[in-house]
Coordinates of C-alpha atoms in Angstrom, one line a residue:
M13 CA -42.6 -4.1 -67.5
A14 CA -40.3 -5.3 -64.7
I15 CA -38.4 -2.7 -62.7
A16 CA -35.0 -3.6 -61.4
L17 CA -34.4 -2.5 -57.9
T18 CA -30.9 -1.4 -57.1
P19 CA -29.7 -2.5 -53.6
Q20 CA -28.9 0.4 -51.3
R21 CA -25.2 0.8 -50.9
S22 CA -23.9 0.1 -47.4
A23 CA -21.8 2.7 -45.6
P24 CA -18.1 2.5 -46.2
R25 CA -16.2 0.2 -43.9
A26 CA -13.9 2.9 -42.8
A27 CA -16.8 5.0 -41.6
R28 CA -18.4 2.1 -39.7
R29 CA -15.1 1.3 -37.9
R30 CA -14.3 4.9 -37.0
L31 CA -13.9 5.3 -33.2
P32 CA -15.8 8.1 -31.5
V33 CA -13.7 11.1 -30.6
G34 CA -14.6 10.7 -26.9
K35 CA -13.5 7.1 -26.7
T36 CA -10.2 7.9 -28.5
L37 CA -9.4 10.7 -26.1
A38 CA -10.3 8.5 -23.2
W39 CA -7.9 5.7 -24.4
T40 CA -5.2 8.3 -25.1
Y41 CA -5.6 9.7 -21.5
L42 CA -5.5 6.2 -20.0
V43 CA -2.4 5.2 -21.9
G44 CA -0.7 8.4 -20.9
V45 CA -1.5 7.9 -17.2
L46 CA -0.3 4.3 -17.4
F47 CA 3.0 5.3 -18.9
I48 CA 3.5 8.0 -16.3
T49 CA 2.7 5.4 -13.6
V50 CA 4.8 2.5 -14.9
F51 CA 7.9 4.4 -16.2
P52 CA 9.4 5.2 -12.7
F53 CA 9.3 1.4 -11.9
Y54 CA 11.0 0.6 -15.2
W55 CA 13.6 3.3 -14.5
V56 CA 14.3 1.8 -11.0
L57 CA 14.8 -1.7 -12.6
R58 CA 16.9 -0.2 -15.4
T59 CA 19.2 1.4 -12.9
A60 CA 19.4 -1.8 -10.8
L61 CA 20.6 -3.8 -13.8
S62 CA 23.3 -1.3 -14.8
N63 CA 26.9 -0.8 -13.9
N64 CA 27.6 2.3 -11.8
Y65 CA 30.5 3.3 -14.0
S66 CA 28.3 3.1 -17.1
L67 CA 25.6 5.1 -15.3
D68 CA 28.0 8.0 -14.9
T69 CA 28.8 8.0 -18.7
H70 CA 25.3 7.3 -20.0
P71 CA 22.9 8.7 -17.4
S72 CA 20.0 9.1 -19.7
A73 CA 20.1 5.8 -21.6
L74 CA 16.7 4.1 -21.7
L75 CA 18.2 0.6 -21.6
P76 CA 20.5 -0.8 -18.8
T77 CA 24.1 0.3 -19.4
G78 CA 26.8 -2.3 -18.7
F79 CA 24.1 -4.9 -18.0
T80 CA 24.9 -6.9 -14.8
W81 CA 23.3 -8.7 -11.9
G82 CA 26.0 -7.4 -9.6
A83 CA 23.7 -4.9 -7.8
F84 CA 21.3 -7.7 -6.8
E85 CA 24.2 -9.9 -5.7
R86 CA 25.5 -7.0 -3.5
V87 CA 22.1 -6.5 -1.9
L88 CA 21.6 -10.2 -1.3
G89 CA 25.1 -10.5 0.2
I90 CA 26.4 -13.1 -2.3
S91 CA 29.2 -10.9 -3.8
S92 CA 32.6 -9.9 -2.3
Q93 CA 33.6 -6.4 -1.5
A94 CA 36.2 -6.6 -4.3
E95 CA 33.5 -7.5 -6.9
A96 CA 31.3 -4.7 -5.6
L97 CA 34.1 -2.1 -6.0
S98 CA 34.9 -3.4 -9.5
Q99 CA 31.3 -2.7 -10.6
G100 CA 31.3 0.8 -9.2
G101 CA 29.7 -0.1 -5.8
S102 CA 30.6 1.7 -2.7
G103 CA 31.5 -1.5 -0.8
A104 CA 28.7 -0.9 1.7
T105 CA 26.5 -3.8 2.7
V106 CA 22.9 -4.0 3.9
D107 CA 21.5 -6.7 6.2
L108 CA 18.5 -7.2 4.0
G109 CA 17.2 -10.2 5.9
L110 CA 17.2 -8.4 9.2
Y111 CA 15.4 -5.3 7.8
L112 CA 12.8 -7.5 6.0
R113 CA 12.1 -9.3 9.3
N114 CA 11.7 -6.0 11.1
S115 CA 9.3 -4.7 8.5
L116 CA 7.3 -7.9 8.5
I117 CA 6.9 -7.8 12.3
Y118 CA 6.0 -4.1 12.3
A119 CA 3.6 -4.3 9.5
S120 CA 1.9 -7.5 10.5
I121 CA 1.3 -6.7 14.2
L122 CA 0.1 -3.2 13.4
T123 CA -2.2 -4.4 10.6
V124 CA -3.9 -7.0 12.8
C125 CA -4.4 -4.5 15.6
V126 CA -5.8 -1.7 13.4
V127 CA -8.2 -4.0 11.4
L128 CA -9.5 -5.7 14.5
C129 CA -10.1 -2.5 16.5
S130 CA -11.6 -0.9 13.5
A131 CA -14.0 -3.8 13.0
L132 CA -15.2 -3.5 16.7
A133 CA -15.7 0.2 16.4
A134 CA -17.5 -0.1 13.0
Y135 CA -19.9 -2.7 14.4
A136 CA -20.7 -0.4 17.3
F137 CA -21.5 2.5 14.9
A138 CA -23.4 0.5 12.4
R139 CA -25.3 -2.2 14.3
L140 CA -25.7 -0.9 17.9
H141 CA -28.0 1.9 19.0
W142 CA -26.8 4.0 21.8
R143 CA -27.0 7.6 22.9
G144 CA -24.6 10.0 21.2
R145 CA -23.7 7.5 18.5
N146 CA -24.1 10.0 15.6
L147 CA -22.2 12.7 17.5
M148 CA -19.3 10.4 18.2
F149 CA -19.2 9.2 14.6
S150 CA -19.0 12.9 13.5
I151 CA -16.0 13.3 15.7
F152 CA -14.4 10.3 14.1
L153 CA -15.0 11.8 10.7
C154 CA -13.3 15.0 11.9
A155 CA -10.2 12.9 12.5
L156 CA -10.0 12.3 8.8
M157 CA -9.4 16.0 8.3
I158 CA -6.5 16.3 10.7
P159 CA -3.1 16.0 8.9
G160 CA -1.0 13.2 10.3
I161 CA 2.0 15.5 10.7
L162 CA 0.2 17.3 13.6
T163 CA 0.1 14.2 15.7
L164 CA 3.7 13.1 15.3
L165 CA 5.2 15.4 18.1
P166 CA 2.6 14.5 20.8
N167 CA 2.9 10.8 19.9
F168 CA 6.7 11.0 20.1
V169 CA 6.6 12.7 23.5
F170 CA 4.1 10.0 24.7
I171 CA 6.3 7.2 23.5
K172 CA 9.4 8.7 25.0
N173 CA 7.7 9.2 28.4
L174 CA 6.7 5.6 28.4
G175 CA 10.3 4.5 27.7
L176 CA 9.3 2.7 24.5
L177 CA 11.8 4.3 22.1
N178 CA 13.8 1.8 19.9
S179 CA 11.1 -0.9 20.3
F180 CA 8.4 -2.4 18.2
A181 CA 5.9 -1.4 20.9
G182 CA 6.8 2.2 20.5
M183 CA 6.4 2.0 16.7
I184 CA 3.1 0.2 16.9
L185 CA 1.2 1.7 19.9
P186 CA 0.2 5.2 18.6
T187 CA -1.8 4.0 15.6
A188 CA -2.7 0.4 16.8
L189 CA -6.1 1.2 18.3
F190 CA -7.6 3.9 15.9
S191 CA -8.0 4.5 12.2
A192 CA -10.8 6.8 11.2
F193 CA -10.7 5.7 7.6
D194 CA -10.9 2.0 8.4
I195 CA -13.8 2.6 10.8
F196 CA -15.7 4.6 8.2
F197 CA -14.9 2.1 5.5
L198 CA -16.2 -0.9 7.5
R199 CA -19.2 1.0 8.8
Q200 CA -20.4 1.8 5.3
F201 CA -20.3 -1.9 4.4
M202 CA -22.0 -3.1 7.6
L203 CA -24.9 -0.6 7.2
G204 CA -25.9 -2.6 4.0
L205 CA -25.9 -6.0 5.7
S206 CA -29.3 -7.7 6.4
T207 CA -30.3 -7.7 10.0
E208 CA -32.4 -10.9 9.8
I209 CA -29.6 -13.4 10.6
E210 CA -28.3 -11.2 13.3
E211 CA -31.7 -10.8 15.0
A212 CA -32.4 -14.5 14.7
A213 CA -29.0 -15.2 16.5
I214 CA -29.9 -12.8 19.3
L215 CA -33.3 -14.5 19.8
D216 CA -31.5 -17.8 20.1
G217 CA -29.4 -16.4 22.9
A218 CA -26.2 -15.3 21.1
G219 CA -24.3 -12.4 22.6
R220 CA -23.1 -9.4 20.8
L221 CA -19.5 -10.6 20.5
T222 CA -20.7 -14.0 19.2
V223 CA -22.8 -12.2 16.6
L224 CA -19.9 -10.0 15.6
F225 CA -17.2 -12.8 15.3
R226 CA -19.4 -15.6 13.9
I227 CA -21.9 -13.7 11.7
V228 CA -21.0 -10.1 10.9
L229 CA -17.2 -10.5 10.4
P230 CA -17.5 -13.5 8.0
M231 CA -20.0 -11.4 6.0
T232 CA -17.5 -8.5 5.8
A233 CA -14.6 -10.7 4.6
V234 CA -14.1 -8.7 1.4
P235 CA -13.8 -5.2 2.8
M236 CA -11.7 -6.5 5.8
T237 CA -9.3 -8.2 3.3
T238 CA -9.1 -4.9 1.4
L239 CA -8.3 -3.0 4.6
T240 CA -5.8 -5.6 5.7
L241 CA -3.9 -5.2 2.4
L242 CA -4.0 -1.4 2.3
T243 CA -2.9 -1.1 5.9
F244 CA -0.1 -3.6 5.5
I245 CA 1.2 -1.8 2.4
N246 CA 1.0 1.7 4.0
T247 CA 2.8 0.4 7.1
W248 CA 5.4 -1.4 5.0
N249 CA 6.2 1.8 3.2
D250 CA 6.2 3.9 6.4
Y251 CA 9.4 5.9 6.9
F252 CA 9.0 9.1 9.0
W253 CA 7.5 7.7 12.2
P254 CA 10.0 4.8 12.5
L255 CA 12.7 7.4 11.8
L256 CA 11.6 9.3 14.9
V257 CA 11.3 6.5 17.4
A258 CA 13.8 3.8 16.1
N259 CA 17.5 4.2 16.3
N260 CA 18.5 0.6 16.6
Q261 CA 19.2 -1.8 13.8
S262 CA 17.3 -4.6 15.6
V263 CA 13.9 -2.8 15.1
E264 CA 14.5 -0.5 12.1
P265 CA 12.3 -1.4 9.1
L266 CA 13.4 -1.8 5.6
T267 CA 12.7 1.8 4.6
L268 CA 15.3 3.0 7.1
G269 CA 17.7 0.3 6.0
L270 CA 17.6 1.6 2.5
A271 CA 18.3 5.2 3.7
L272 CA 21.3 3.9 5.8
F273 CA 22.6 2.0 2.8
K274 CA 22.5 5.2 0.7
Q275 CA 24.5 7.1 3.4
A276 CA 26.9 4.3 4.2
S277 CA 29.7 5.7 2.1
P278 CA 29.7 9.5 2.4
E279 CA 33.2 9.8 0.8
T280 CA 32.1 8.3 -2.5
A281 CA 29.2 8.6 -4.8
P282 CA 26.1 6.6 -3.6
D283 CA 25.7 3.1 -5.0
W284 CA 22.7 3.9 -7.1
A285 CA 22.5 0.5 -8.8
G286 CA 22.6 -1.3 -5.4
L287 CA 20.1 1.1 -3.9
M288 CA 17.7 0.6 -6.8
A289 CA 18.2 -3.2 -6.5
A290 CA 17.3 -3.1 -2.8
T291 CA 14.3 -1.0 -3.7
C292 CA 13.1 -3.6 -6.2
V293 CA 13.5 -6.4 -3.6
A294 CA 11.6 -4.3 -1.0
A295 CA 8.8 -3.4 -3.4
L296 CA 8.4 -6.9 -4.9
P297 CA 6.2 -8.3 -2.1
M298 CA 3.9 -5.3 -2.2
L299 CA 3.5 -5.4 -6.0
L300 CA 2.7 -9.1 -5.9
L301 CA 0.1 -8.6 -3.2
F302 CA -1.6 -5.8 -5.2
M303 CA -1.5 -7.8 -8.4
I304 CA -3.2 -10.8 -6.7
F305 CA -5.8 -8.9 -4.7
G306 CA -6.2 -5.7 -6.8
R307 CA -9.6 -6.7 -8.2
R308 CA -10.9 -7.5 -4.7
I309 CA -9.8 -4.1 -3.5
V310 CA -11.7 -2.3 -6.3
N311 CA -14.8 -4.5 -5.7
A312 CA -14.8 -3.8 -2.0
I313 CA -14.6 0.0 -2.6
G314 CA -17.6 -0.3 -5.0
F315 CA -19.6 -2.3 -2.5
T316 CA -19.1 0.3 0.3
G317 CA -20.2 3.2 -2.0
L318 CA -17.0 5.1 -1.7
R319 CA -17.0 6.5 -5.3

């Protein structure tokens, strides 16, 4: 007598597709963090695309109120004072091109100096053997624990005594030769490099500087690119130190220019739409750099073991 075998029923599709609780909580947390991070940028853009009169009547609207490109036109200097006043602007102007030039000079020169000096120091700590190396490196690590606010007054007095106030040299000099984080970052990467190529070059008669610039630095291109971007972004956004040493429009960076634009019309309400438009223009280069090189920054941090 034949016995019919009944196939075993498969689990319901709903049960098989059910996400684990941990993964659901993780995605919920990531979406929440992403919203908190991105929303301020959206609010800046929303304000920049609004009319100042409409902002006063609908301050909490999620979409631009009285949509207009007038704020960007005022910032870029392509609108007249009458048009600015008709849109609720204060009538103040900002020389955006000059401030962008100053920020570019300040950030570029300081970035090159910091990264180059940090690479030299990191090579000495990672690849050279000399007495007191570990002690000196410990002192460098202690510099990471010192709040930057404590060094502002001594640096200001130093720059003033040198007569370098209101100059790019005065803004750049205090931090151009030393960065404890950059030295530590590059040292961690250099410690993991193979010594075979370096030793072969030394046997062939290459000097230490030749080895550094022709062998080691090309092998550390990824972390150096990361440090270059991070240093450039931090310098571009620097505000307090330029505020102390720069009181001349010819050297003031864009961060000071935005503050002056906000205070240009004390008798009227600030031109919030124009200020947010200038902020968007100022932040756009940094956002583009981070979007292009963001993956490289994350990979470089993973390579150095800073987790």
